[in-house]
Amino acid sequence: MTVKAIDTNAWADNDWLILGEIGTGNAEVLQVKGSPTDGTSLSVDNAGSGGARYNHAINEPVYRIDFNQVEFNRNTTDTTSGVSVLTTAEVQPDDLFTRFEDTSNTTGFGFVRFKNSETSAFSSYSDGIPYTGYGAKALGRIIRGVRRILSETEADIEHITDQDIIEEVNEKQRDVAHDGGRLWPFYETIRSSSQVANQRRYTIDDNVEIGKAFTITVDSQPMAKIDQDRFNILNWDNLRTEDPTHAGVWNNRIVLWPLPSASASSDTLDGDVTATATTIMLDDVSDFRAPGRALINSEIISYENVLTKTALDGTLTAAATTVTVDSTTDFPSTGTIVIDDEEMTYSGTGSTTFTGVTRGVNSTSAVA
C-alpha cells in the first residue's frame, strides 16, 4: 500500500489500521505486515488472510487504531467486577456503530470495552448501560431532544456530534433521568455582568442565539424565563423598580423585569487572593448575599457563605481559649471563626469576646 509518508516512530509490525473513511462502504480494518520503514510504502494484510478486500482511491484516509474488536459484557449490578462476556465482535468500519443485541437477558447492566486481538490489550470499560428504562429507539430520541433544546441541526454536527451527546448520556444518566437542572456540560458557558440600578438591558456576546437553553440568576436568585411577547405584556408598568424576577434573551441582550432597584453589590479586596485560596477577604460584605457569585477582574468565583469580620483587640497565644476582638456584633452565638490560616470554633460570645474556643479545627493548626 502506497501512502504519503511513513513514520516508523508511529507505526509498528502488527498495528491495526482502518483504510477508508469510517462509515463508508469500502472502509476496512487491516493489519501492518512486517516492520515498517521510513518512506511511502506500508505492507498490510487482512489479519493474515491476504491484502485489502476493496478498491481504494488516492487520498483516502488511513487511520491507525489501538483496538480492532469490541467486547460486549453484562453484569447484574452496575459494576465491572465479575462481568460476563456476551460476545466479541470485529470493529465495523463501514458503519458508524458496531452493534450487538443481547436477546437472552432483559435486566442488568451492559458494559463495552475495546480489545486488540493481537496483543490481548483492552481499553477501560464503558459506564454501565441499564437494560431497563430505555426502549430500542430511546437513544435516538434523546439525541434529537438535546438538539431540539439547543436549537442545533444536523448542519451543526461538527460543533456537537452525536458521539458528544452519547458520551454525555452515558456519563450523566442520573442527571438525565432525574432532571439535574443543568445544561449539557459540553455546551455550558458562563457569562457575568454587573447589575445596574434602573438598567433593564445588558449586552452579551454575539454568539448567544435566540432559542438556546439558558439559566439566569440575579444575586444568586434564579429568574423565571420570559419571551418577548410576555415581556411586552408585563412591561406596561415600565417604571416599576424592585428586585428582578423575570429574564429573557433576545437581540444579543439579557432583558430583566422589573427594573432593578439597586446596582450590584461591590467592594474592594482586603489583601491578595492566590489561585488556590478558598477564603477571600473584603473590606465590607454587608451587601452580599449567600450563596452567590463574585466577579474579580475577569474571573467568576462562586461562594457558599459570607463571613462577618472584626479585628483582634490584643495578642493571641496558641493556647488561648478566649479571643478578644473589637466587637462580636453580627456574629452568631456559636460558630466558627478564621484568624489568618487557623480555624477555631466557639461556644459563646460576649460583647467583645468569643468564649469556649477550640483551636486548630478542620485540619488547621493553633498558632499565636
Short mmCIF file of N, CA and C in Angstrom, two decimals, residues 219-220 289-294 301-304:
data_model
loop_
_atom_site.label_atom_id
_atom_site.label_comp_id
_atom_site.label_asym_id
_atom_site.label_seq_id
_atom_site.Cartn_x
_atom_site.Cartn_y
_atom_site.Cartn_z
N ASP A 219 -28.17 38.08 41.74
CA ASP A 219 -27.85 37.93 43.16
C ASP A 219 -28.17 36.53 43.65
N SER A 220 -27.80 35.53 42.82
CA SER A 220 -27.97 34.11 43.12
C SER A 220 -29.41 33.63 43.09
N ARG A 289 -25.13 38.70 49.31
CA ARG A 289 -25.99 37.59 49.70
C ARG A 289 -25.24 36.26 49.56
N ALA A 290 -25.65 35.27 50.32
CA ALA A 290 -25.04 33.94 50.22
C ALA A 290 -26.14 32.90 50.00
N PRO A 291 -25.86 31.89 49.14
CA PRO A 291 -24.66 31.77 48.31
C PRO A 291 -24.74 32.73 47.13
N GLY A 292 -23.63 32.86 46.39
CA GLY A 292 -23.64 33.77 45.25
C GLY A 292 -22.39 33.66 44.42
N ARG A 293 -22.20 34.60 43.51
CA ARG A 293 -21.02 34.66 42.66
C ARG A 293 -20.43 36.05 42.74
N ALA A 294 -19.11 36.11 42.72
CA ALA A 294 -18.41 37.39 42.72
C ALA A 294 -17.54 37.47 41.48
N ILE A 301 -16.20 33.81 40.56
CA ILE A 301 -15.94 32.95 41.71
C ILE A 301 -17.26 32.69 42.43
N SER A 302 -17.59 31.41 42.62
CA SER A 302 -18.78 31.04 43.38
C SER A 302 -18.43 30.93 44.86
N TYR A 303 -19.33 31.39 45.72
CA TYR A 303 -19.09 31.28 47.15
C TYR A 303 -20.35 30.77 47.85
N GLU A 304 -20.15 30.10 48.97
CA GLU A 304 -21.25 29.49 49.71
C GLU A 304 -21.70 30.35 50.88
#
